PDB file of C-alpha atoms in Angstrom:
ATOM      1  CA  MET A   1     -16.405   8.375 -12.768  1.00  0.00           C
ATOM      2  CA  ALA A   2     -15.855   8.894  -9.023  1.00  0.00           C
ATOM      3  CA  VAL A   3     -12.271   9.738  -7.823  1.00  0.00           C
ATOM      4  CA  VAL A   4     -11.784   9.798  -4.152  1.00  0.00           C
ATOM      5  CA  LEU A   5      -9.216  12.306  -2.999  1.00  0.00           C
ATOM      6  CA  ILE A   6      -7.151  11.865   0.087  1.00  0.00           C
ATOM      7  CA  THR A   7      -4.620  14.646   1.073  1.00  0.00           C
ATOM      8  CA  GLY A   8      -1.922  14.048   3.630  1.00  0.00           C
ATOM      9  CA  LEU A   9       0.649  11.690   4.613  1.00  0.00           C
ATOM     10  CA  LEU A  10       0.539   8.135   2.944  1.00  0.00           C
ATOM     11  CA  ASN A  11       0.356   5.110   5.148  1.00  0.00           C
ATOM     12  CA  VAL A  12       3.535   3.543   3.760  1.00  0.00           C
ATOM     13  CA  VAL A  13       2.484   0.076   5.021  1.00  0.00           C
ATOM     14  CA  ALA A  14      -0.474  -0.265   2.819  1.00  0.00           C
ATOM     15  CA  LEU A  15      -0.416  -3.086   0.288  1.00  0.00           C
ATOM     16  CA  ARG A  16       2.652  -4.686   2.025  1.00  0.00           C
ATOM     17  CA  ALA A  17       2.915  -8.396   1.668  1.00  0.00           C
ATOM     18  CA  ILE A  18       2.211 -10.089   4.969  1.00  0.00           C
ATOM     19  CA  ALA A  19       4.747 -12.843   4.075  1.00  0.00           C
ATOM     20  CA  GLN A  20       7.165 -13.570   1.311  1.00  0.00           C
ATOM     21  CA  ASN A  21       4.674 -15.750  -0.585  1.00  0.00           C
ATOM     22  CA  SER A  22       1.463 -14.188   0.223  1.00  0.00           C
ATOM     23  CA  ILE A  23      -0.466 -10.932   0.435  1.00  0.00           C
ATOM     24  CA  ASP A  24      -3.704  -9.876   2.341  1.00  0.00           C
ATOM     25  CA  GLU A  25      -6.747  -9.555   0.074  1.00  0.00           C
ATOM     26  CA  ASP A  26      -7.630  -6.272   1.996  1.00  0.00           C
ATOM     27  CA  LYS A  27      -4.232  -4.862   1.065  1.00  0.00           C
ATOM     28  CA  LEU A  28      -5.042  -5.327  -2.600  1.00  0.00           C
ATOM     29  CA  ASP A  29      -7.920  -2.869  -2.178  1.00  0.00           C
ATOM     30  CA  THR A  30      -5.407  -0.135  -1.650  1.00  0.00           C
ATOM     31  CA  VAL A  31      -7.856   2.105   0.137  1.00  0.00           C
ATOM     32  CA  LYS A  32      -5.032   4.195   1.526  1.00  0.00           C
ATOM     33  CA  GLY A  33      -2.713   3.724  -1.486  1.00  0.00           C
ATOM     34  CA  ILE A  34       0.764   2.270  -1.535  1.00  0.00           C
ATOM     35  CA  SER A  35       4.222   3.698  -1.104  1.00  0.00           C
ATOM     36  CA  TRP A  36       6.117   5.270  -4.058  1.00  0.00           C
ATOM     37  CA  GLY A  37       7.199   2.577  -6.565  1.00  0.00           C
ATOM     38  CA  GLY A  38       5.313  -0.112  -4.372  1.00  0.00           C
ATOM     39  CA  ARG A  39       8.227  -0.160  -1.873  1.00  0.00           C
ATOM     40  CA  GLY A  40       7.972  -3.342   0.365  1.00  0.00           C
ATOM     41  CA  LEU A  41       6.265  -5.513  -2.268  1.00  0.00           C
ATOM     42  CA  SER A  42       7.638  -8.648  -3.985  1.00  0.00           C
ATOM     43  CA  PHE A  43       7.972  -8.200  -7.814  1.00  0.00           C
ATOM     44  CA  SER A  44       7.896 -10.754 -10.584  1.00  0.00           C
ATOM     45  CA  LYS A  45       6.827 -13.391  -8.057  1.00  0.00           C
ATOM     46  CA  VAL A  46       3.595 -15.128  -7.663  1.00  0.00           C
ATOM     47  CA  LEU A  47       1.890 -14.275  -4.372  1.00  0.00           C
ATOM     48  CA  ASN A  48      -0.947 -16.198  -2.822  1.00  0.00           C
ATOM     49  CA  ILE A  49      -3.914 -13.802  -2.058  1.00  0.00           C
ATOM     50  CA  LYS A  50      -5.019 -14.647   1.527  1.00  0.00           C
ATOM     51  CA  ASP A  51      -8.230 -13.912   3.442  1.00  0.00           C
ATOM     52  CA  THR A  52      -7.365 -11.478   6.140  1.00  0.00           C
ATOM     53  CA  LEU A  53      -9.490 -13.097   8.719  1.00  0.00           C
ATOM     54  CA  VAL A  54      -8.993 -16.804   8.310  1.00  0.00           C
ATOM     55  CA  ASN A  55      -5.855 -17.130   6.039  1.00  0.00           C
ATOM     56  CA  ALA A  56      -7.760 -19.050   3.419  1.00  0.00           C
ATOM     57  CA  PRO A  57      -6.351 -18.977  -0.304  1.00  0.00           C
ATOM     58  CA  LEU A  58      -8.437 -16.687  -2.443  1.00  0.00           C
ATOM     59  CA  GLY A  59      -6.309 -16.314  -5.475  1.00  0.00           C
ATOM     60  CA  LYS A  60      -2.899 -15.427  -6.972  1.00  0.00           C
ATOM     61  CA  VAL A  61      -1.162 -12.236  -8.217  1.00  0.00           C
ATOM     62  CA  VAL A  62       2.100 -11.189  -9.769  1.00  0.00           C
ATOM     63  CA  ILE A  63       3.345  -7.522  -9.455  1.00  0.00           C
ATOM     64  CA  ASP A  64       5.531  -5.612 -11.746  1.00  0.00           C
ATOM     65  CA  ARG A  65       6.783  -1.956 -11.639  1.00  0.00           C
ATOM     66  CA  HIS A  66       8.288   0.724 -13.961  1.00  0.00           C
ATOM     67  CA  GLY A  67       9.808   4.177 -13.206  1.00  0.00           C
ATOM     68  CA  GLU A  68      10.870   7.204 -15.316  1.00  0.00           C
ATOM     69  CA  PRO A  69      13.130   8.948 -16.086  1.00  0.00           C
ATOM     70  CA  THR A  70      15.634   6.147 -16.514  1.00  0.00           C
ATOM     71  CA  GLY A  71      19.229   6.810 -15.858  1.00  0.00           C
ATOM     72  CA  LEU A  72      22.542   5.400 -14.716  1.00  0.00           C
ATOM     73  CA  LEU A  73      22.732   7.721 -11.657  1.00  0.00           C
ATOM     74  CA  ASP A  74      19.164   7.964 -10.796  1.00  0.00           C
ATOM     75  CA  ASN A  75      16.608   5.652  -9.474  1.00  0.00           C
ATOM     76  CA  PRO A  76      13.042   6.896 -10.220  1.00  0.00           C
ATOM     77  CA  LEU A  77      11.609   4.179  -7.907  1.00  0.00           C
ATOM     78  CA  ALA A  78      13.497   5.204  -4.789  1.00  0.00           C
ATOM     79  CA  GLY A  79      11.092   7.744  -3.830  1.00  0.00           C
ATOM     80  CA  PRO A  80       9.144  10.793  -5.285  1.00  0.00           C
ATOM     81  CA  ASP A  81      11.077  13.661  -6.699  1.00  0.00           C
ATOM     82  CA  PRO A  82       9.987  16.336  -9.182  1.00  0.00           C
ATOM     83  CA  GLY A  83       9.617  14.983 -12.599  1.00  0.00           C
ATOM     84  CA  ARG A  84       9.400  11.397 -11.508  1.00  0.00           C
ATOM     85  CA  PHE A  85       6.769   8.898 -12.826  1.00  0.00           C
ATOM     86  CA  ALA A  86       6.060   5.293 -11.557  1.00  0.00           C
ATOM     87  CA  ILE A  87       3.620   2.559 -12.488  1.00  0.00           C
ATOM     88  CA  VAL A  88       2.874  -0.405 -10.366  1.00  0.00           C
ATOM     89  CA  SER A  89       0.864  -3.191 -12.121  1.00  0.00           C
ATOM     90  CA  LEU A  90      -0.862  -6.263 -10.588  1.00  0.00           C
ATOM     91  CA  TRP A  91      -2.060  -9.200 -12.774  1.00  0.00           C
ATOM     92  CA  GLY A  92      -3.854 -12.154 -11.319  1.00  0.00           C
ATOM     93  CA  SER A  93      -7.076 -14.133 -10.616  1.00  0.00           C
ATOM     94  CA  LYS A  94      -9.253 -14.620  -7.621  1.00  0.00           C
ATOM     95  CA  ILE A  95     -12.237 -16.812  -6.631  1.00  0.00           C
ATOM     96  CA  GLU A  96     -14.698 -14.253  -8.167  1.00  0.00           C
ATOM     97  CA  GLY A  97     -12.656 -13.548 -11.435  1.00  0.00           C
ATOM     98  CA  CYS A  98      -9.658 -12.236 -12.995  1.00  0.00           C
ATOM     99  CA  PHE A  99      -8.015  -8.655 -13.031  1.00  0.00           C
ATOM    100  CA  ALA A 100      -5.383  -6.287 -14.091  1.00  0.00           C
ATOM    101  CA  GLN A 101      -4.817  -3.366 -11.813  1.00  0.00           C
ATOM    102  CA  MET A 102      -2.763  -0.227 -12.596  1.00  0.00           C
ATOM    103  CA  ILE A 103      -1.370   2.203  -9.999  1.00  0.00           C
ATOM    104  CA  VAL A 104      -0.128   5.369 -11.626  1.00  0.00           C
ATOM    105  CA  GLN A 105       2.196   7.651  -9.533  1.00  0.00           C
ATOM    106  CA  SER A 106       3.382  11.102 -10.673  1.00  0.00           C
ATOM    107  CA  ALA A 107       5.553  13.608  -8.925  1.00  0.00           C
ATOM    108  CA  PRO A 108       5.053  16.819 -11.101  1.00  0.00           C
ATOM    109  CA  VAL A 109       7.757  19.279 -11.576  1.00  0.00           C
ATOM    110  CA  ASN A 110       5.499  22.099 -10.131  1.00  0.00           C
ATOM    111  CA  GLY A 111       3.746  19.830  -7.744  1.00  0.00           C
ATOM    112  CA  LYS A 112       0.364  20.192  -9.334  1.00  0.00           C
ATOM    113  CA  ALA A 113      -1.654  17.574 -11.292  1.00  0.00           C
ATOM    114  CA  ASN A 114      -5.198  16.847 -12.201  1.00  0.00           C
ATOM    115  CA  LEU A 115      -5.973  13.456 -10.775  1.00  0.00           C
ATOM    116  CA  LYS A 116      -8.571  12.611 -13.480  1.00  0.00           C
ATOM    117  CA  GLU A 117      -5.887  12.976 -16.174  1.00  0.00           C
ATOM    118  CA  LEU A 118      -3.858  10.175 -14.322  1.00  0.00           C
ATOM    119  CA  VAL A 119      -6.711   7.702 -14.690  1.00  0.00           C
ATOM    120  CA  PRO A 120      -5.905   5.274 -17.483  1.00  0.00           C
ATOM    121  CA  GLN A 121      -8.947   4.451 -19.679  1.00  0.00           C
ATOM    122  CA  GLN A 122      -7.430   1.610 -21.814  1.00  0.00           C
ATOM    123  CA  ILE A 123      -4.526  -0.909 -21.599  1.00  0.00           C
ATOM    124  CA  GLU A 124      -3.009  -2.195 -24.851  1.00  0.00           C
ATOM    125  CA  LEU A 125      -0.492  -5.012 -24.734  1.00  0.00           C
ATOM    126  CA  GLY A 126       1.600  -6.321 -27.534  1.00  0.00           C
ATOM    127  CA  ILE A 127       1.280 -10.139 -27.307  1.00  0.00           C
ATOM    128  CA  GLY A 128       2.967 -11.943 -30.118  1.00  0.00           C
ATOM    129  CA  ASN A 129       1.775 -10.316 -33.380  1.00  0.00           C
ATOM    130  CA  GLN A 130      -1.475  -8.928 -31.806  1.00  0.00           C
ATOM    131  CA  ILE A 131      -2.581  -6.069 -29.724  1.00  0.00           C
ATOM    132  CA  LEU A 132      -4.730  -7.029 -26.665  1.00  0.00           C
ATOM    133  CA  LYS A 133      -7.000  -4.306 -25.369  1.00  0.00           C
ATOM    134  CA  LEU A 134      -8.384  -4.137 -21.819  1.00  0.00           C
ATOM    135  CA  THR A 135     -11.096  -1.663 -20.704  1.00  0.00           C
ATOM    136  CA  LEU A 136     -12.074  -0.364 -17.351  1.00  0.00           C
ATOM    137  CA  ASN A 137     -13.899  -2.677 -14.983  1.00  0.00           C
ATOM    138  CA  PRO A 138     -17.455  -1.033 -14.785  1.00  0.00           C
ATOM    139  CA  ASN A 139     -18.015  -2.451 -11.355  1.00  0.00           C
ATOM    140  CA  THR A 140     -15.041  -0.796  -9.611  1.00  0.00           C
ATOM    141  CA  ARG A 141     -14.415   2.627  -8.474  1.00  0.00           C
ATOM    142  CA  VAL A 142     -11.301   4.599  -9.488  1.00  0.00           C
ATOM    143  CA  ARG A 143      -9.369   5.928  -6.447  1.00  0.00           C
ATOM    144  CA  GLY A 144      -7.123   8.935  -6.372  1.00  0.00           C
ATOM    145  CA  PHE A 145      -4.632  10.408  -3.783  1.00  0.00           C
ATOM    146  CA  SER A 146      -2.309  13.171  -3.354  1.00  0.00           C
ATOM    147  CA  ILE A 147       0.480  12.930  -0.916  1.00  0.00           C
ATOM    148  CA  ASN A 148       2.805  15.604   0.501  1.00  0.00           C
ATOM    149  CA  TYR A 149       6.538  14.919   0.504  1.00  0.00           C
ATOM    150  CA  THR A 150       9.901  16.698   0.972  1.00  0.00           C
ATOM    151  CA  TYR A 151      13.094  16.582  -1.259  1.00  0.00           C
ATOM    152  CA  THR A 152      16.536  18.234  -1.025  1.00  0.00           C
ATOM    153  CA  ARG A 153      18.558  20.120  -3.458  1.00  0.00           C
ATOM    154  CA  TYR A 154      22.151  21.410  -3.232  1.00  0.00           C
ATOM    155  CA  LYS A 155      23.057  24.928  -4.152  1.00  0.00           C
ATOM    156  CA  ASN A 156      26.574  26.471  -3.412  1.00  0.00           C
ATOM    157  CA  ASN A 157      27.297  23.376  -1.118  1.00  0.00           C
ATOM    158  CA  VAL A 158      24.264  23.990   0.882  1.00  0.00           C
ATOM    159  CA  LYS A 159      21.438  21.476   1.222  1.00  0.00           C
ATOM    160  CA  THR A 160      17.983  22.962   1.325  1.00  0.00           C
ATOM    161  CA  LYS A 161      14.687  21.049   1.864  1.00  0.00           C
ATOM    162  CA  TYR A 162      11.626  21.709  -0.213  1.00  0.00           C
ATOM    163  CA  SER A 163       8.033  20.567  -0.110  1.00  0.00           C
ATOM    164  CA  SER A 164       5.887  19.353  -2.881  1.00  0.00           C
ATOM    165  CA  THR A 165       3.036  16.943  -3.789  1.00  0.00           C
ATOM    166  CA  TRP A 166       2.774  13.751  -5.689  1.00  0.00           C
ATOM    167  CA  TYR A 167      -0.293  12.047  -6.994  1.00  0.00           C
ATOM    168  CA  MET A 168      -1.580   8.521  -7.481  1.00  0.00           C
ATOM    169  CA  THR A 169      -4.599   6.709  -9.083  1.00  0.00           C
ATOM    170  CA  ASN A 170      -5.680   3.089  -8.744  1.00  0.00           C
ATOM    171  CA  THR A 171      -7.579   1.500 -11.599  1.00  0.00           C
ATOM    172  CA  ILE A 172      -8.763  -1.932 -12.177  1.00  0.00           C
ATOM    173  CA  PHE A 173      -9.475  -3.357 -15.635  1.00  0.00           C
ATOM    174  CA  ALA A 174     -11.770  -6.182 -16.693  1.00  0.00           C
ATOM    175  CA  VAL A 175     -10.138  -9.520 -17.707  1.00  0.00           C
ATOM    176  CA  ASN A 176     -12.277 -12.322 -19.116  1.00  0.00           C
ATOM    177  CA  ALA A 177     -11.329 -16.060 -19.872  1.00  0.00           C
ATOM    178  CA  ASP A 178     -10.293 -15.361 -23.536  1.00  0.00           C
ATOM    179  CA  THR A 179      -7.943 -12.533 -22.314  1.00  0.00           C
ATOM    180  CA  ALA A 180      -6.614 -14.509 -19.389  1.00  0.00           C
ATOM    181  CA  ASN A 181      -5.839 -17.380 -21.784  1.00  0.00           C
ATOM    182  CA  LEU A 182      -3.919 -15.053 -24.114  1.00  0.00           C
ATOM    183  CA  LEU A 183      -1.916 -13.721 -21.169  1.00  0.00           C
ATOM    184  CA  ARG A 184      -1.202 -17.213 -19.737  1.00  0.00           C
ATOM    185  CA  ASN A 185       0.180 -18.192 -23.121  1.00  0.00           C
ATOM    186  CA  ALA A 186       2.152 -15.096 -23.879  1.00  0.00           C
ATOM    187  CA  PRO A 187       5.759 -15.686 -25.175  1.00  0.00           C
ATOM    188  CA  ALA A 188       8.191 -15.609 -22.343  1.00  0.00           C
ATOM    189  CA  LYS A 189       9.656 -12.239 -22.961  1.00  0.00           C
ATOM    190  CA  GLU A 190       9.209  -8.635 -22.217  1.00  0.00           C
ATOM    191  CA  VAL A 191       5.876  -7.195 -23.176  1.00  0.00           C
ATOM    192  CA  ARG A 192       5.217  -3.639 -24.224  1.00  0.00           C
ATOM    193  CA  VAL A 193       2.240  -1.915 -22.731  1.00  0.00           C
ATOM    194  CA  ARG A 194       0.420   1.356 -23.778  1.00  0.00           C
ATOM    195  CA  LEU A 195      -1.833   3.256 -21.249  1.00  0.00           C
ATOM    196  CA  THR A 196      -4.194   5.697 -22.718  1.00  0.00           C
ATOM    197  CA  PHE A 197      -5.413   8.430 -20.283  1.00  0.00           C
ATOM    198  CA  ALA A 198      -8.516  10.489 -20.001  1.00  0.00           C
ATOM    199  CA  ASP A 199      -7.036  13.436 -21.719  1.00  0.00           C
ATOM    200  CA  GLY A 200      -5.774  11.311 -24.705  1.00  0.00           C
ATOM    201  CA  ASP A 201      -2.120  11.241 -23.504  1.00  0.00           C
ATOM    202  CA  THR A 202      -0.361   7.816 -23.680  1.00  0.00           C
ATOM    203  CA  LYS A 203       2.427   6.143 -21.811  1.00  0.00           C
ATOM    204  CA  VAL A 204       4.404   3.162 -23.234  1.00  0.00           C
ATOM    205  CA  PHE A 205       6.349   1.015 -20.824  1.00  0.00           C
ATOM    206  CA  PRO A 206       7.465  -2.593 -20.487  1.00  0.00           C
ATOM    207  CA  ILE A 207       6.359  -5.509 -18.360  1.00  0.00           C
ATOM    208  CA  GLY A 208       9.424  -7.610 -17.593  1.00  0.00           C
ATOM    209  CA  GLU A 209      10.112 -11.004 -18.725  1.00  0.00           C
ATOM    210  CA  GLY A 210       9.918 -12.408 -15.195  1.00  0.00           C
ATOM    211  CA  THR A 211       6.491 -11.093 -14.731  1.00  0.00           C
ATOM    212  CA  VAL A 212       5.191 -12.372 -18.086  1.00  0.00           C
ATOM    213  CA  LYS A 213       6.369 -15.902 -17.177  1.00  0.00           C
ATOM    214  CA  LYS A 214       4.332 -15.805 -14.073  1.00  0.00           C
ATOM    215  CA  TRP A 215       1.004 -14.925 -15.835  1.00  0.00           C
ATOM    216  CA  GLN A 216       0.450 -18.571 -16.471  1.00  0.00           C
ATOM    217  CA  GLU A 217       0.368 -19.278 -12.752  1.00  0.00           C
ATOM    218  CA  SER A 218      -1.357 -16.136 -11.531  1.00  0.00           C
ATOM    219  CA  TYR A 219      -4.197 -16.375 -14.061  1.00  0.00           C
ATOM    220  CA  GLY A 220      -4.337 -20.186 -13.730  1.00  0.00           C
ATOM    221  CA  PHE A 221      -5.893 -19.957 -10.232  1.00  0.00           C
ATOM    222  CA  ASN A 222      -9.282 -19.162 -11.905  1.00  0.00           C
ATOM    223  CA  SER A 223      -8.763 -19.607 -15.631  1.00  0.00           C
ATOM    224  CA  ALA A 224     -12.404 -19.317 -16.359  1.00  0.00           C
ATOM    225  CA  CYS A 225     -12.418 -15.772 -14.714  1.00  0.00           C
ATOM    226  CA  ALA A 226     -15.890 -16.429 -13.328  1.00  0.00           C
ATOM    227  CA  ALA A 227     -17.461 -16.667  -9.849  1.00  0.00           C
ATOM    228  CA  PRO A 228     -18.455 -20.166  -8.930  1.00  0.00           C
ATOM    229  CA  ASN A 229     -22.121 -21.009  -9.351  1.00  0.00           C
TER     230      ASN A 229
END
């Protein structure tokens, strides 16, 4: 499995919606990654995927996100900070097929991580009374990134800046017509998801009810999940 490593400042405008109701197909490729927590995106809302050159409709997608650790006084999606973890997920269909895309972001306490260990190998979703499993799309390349950042801490009423590194992987999973149909007909409530990583570690997190409701529309653009003949 190839992982591309890019070290340096992140282009924070990557994957930004070009309009409130649409997003460029080129931005979905996330060659340069996305900002922490997907800042600048529209969440739990169906976006039309547009061709970058001619503005033609190519599909639909709905985006969700989750951050840890959760707390009343802390927003883990506000930006990277030692110990924070974020997942941005994209669910939809295009002319050539259906997809589920997982962008995993981690800011380790010590600033060091193995990118390959941040690549999810499997998605499990609790849909109704069954567990739906998604595997990696064999035709796509996993991308990995490391990004430098600064954060502040107060000690003895003095603010000090520190430097560290956060990491991100971008993985696309295969979705066929049967899977898309189950997602489209999922009960309109929060769905629990389990990611299993290369080292066997797992992460369980929720997909919000608002996003689940939009699966019917985002996967309805190409319900057959197949390219036209």
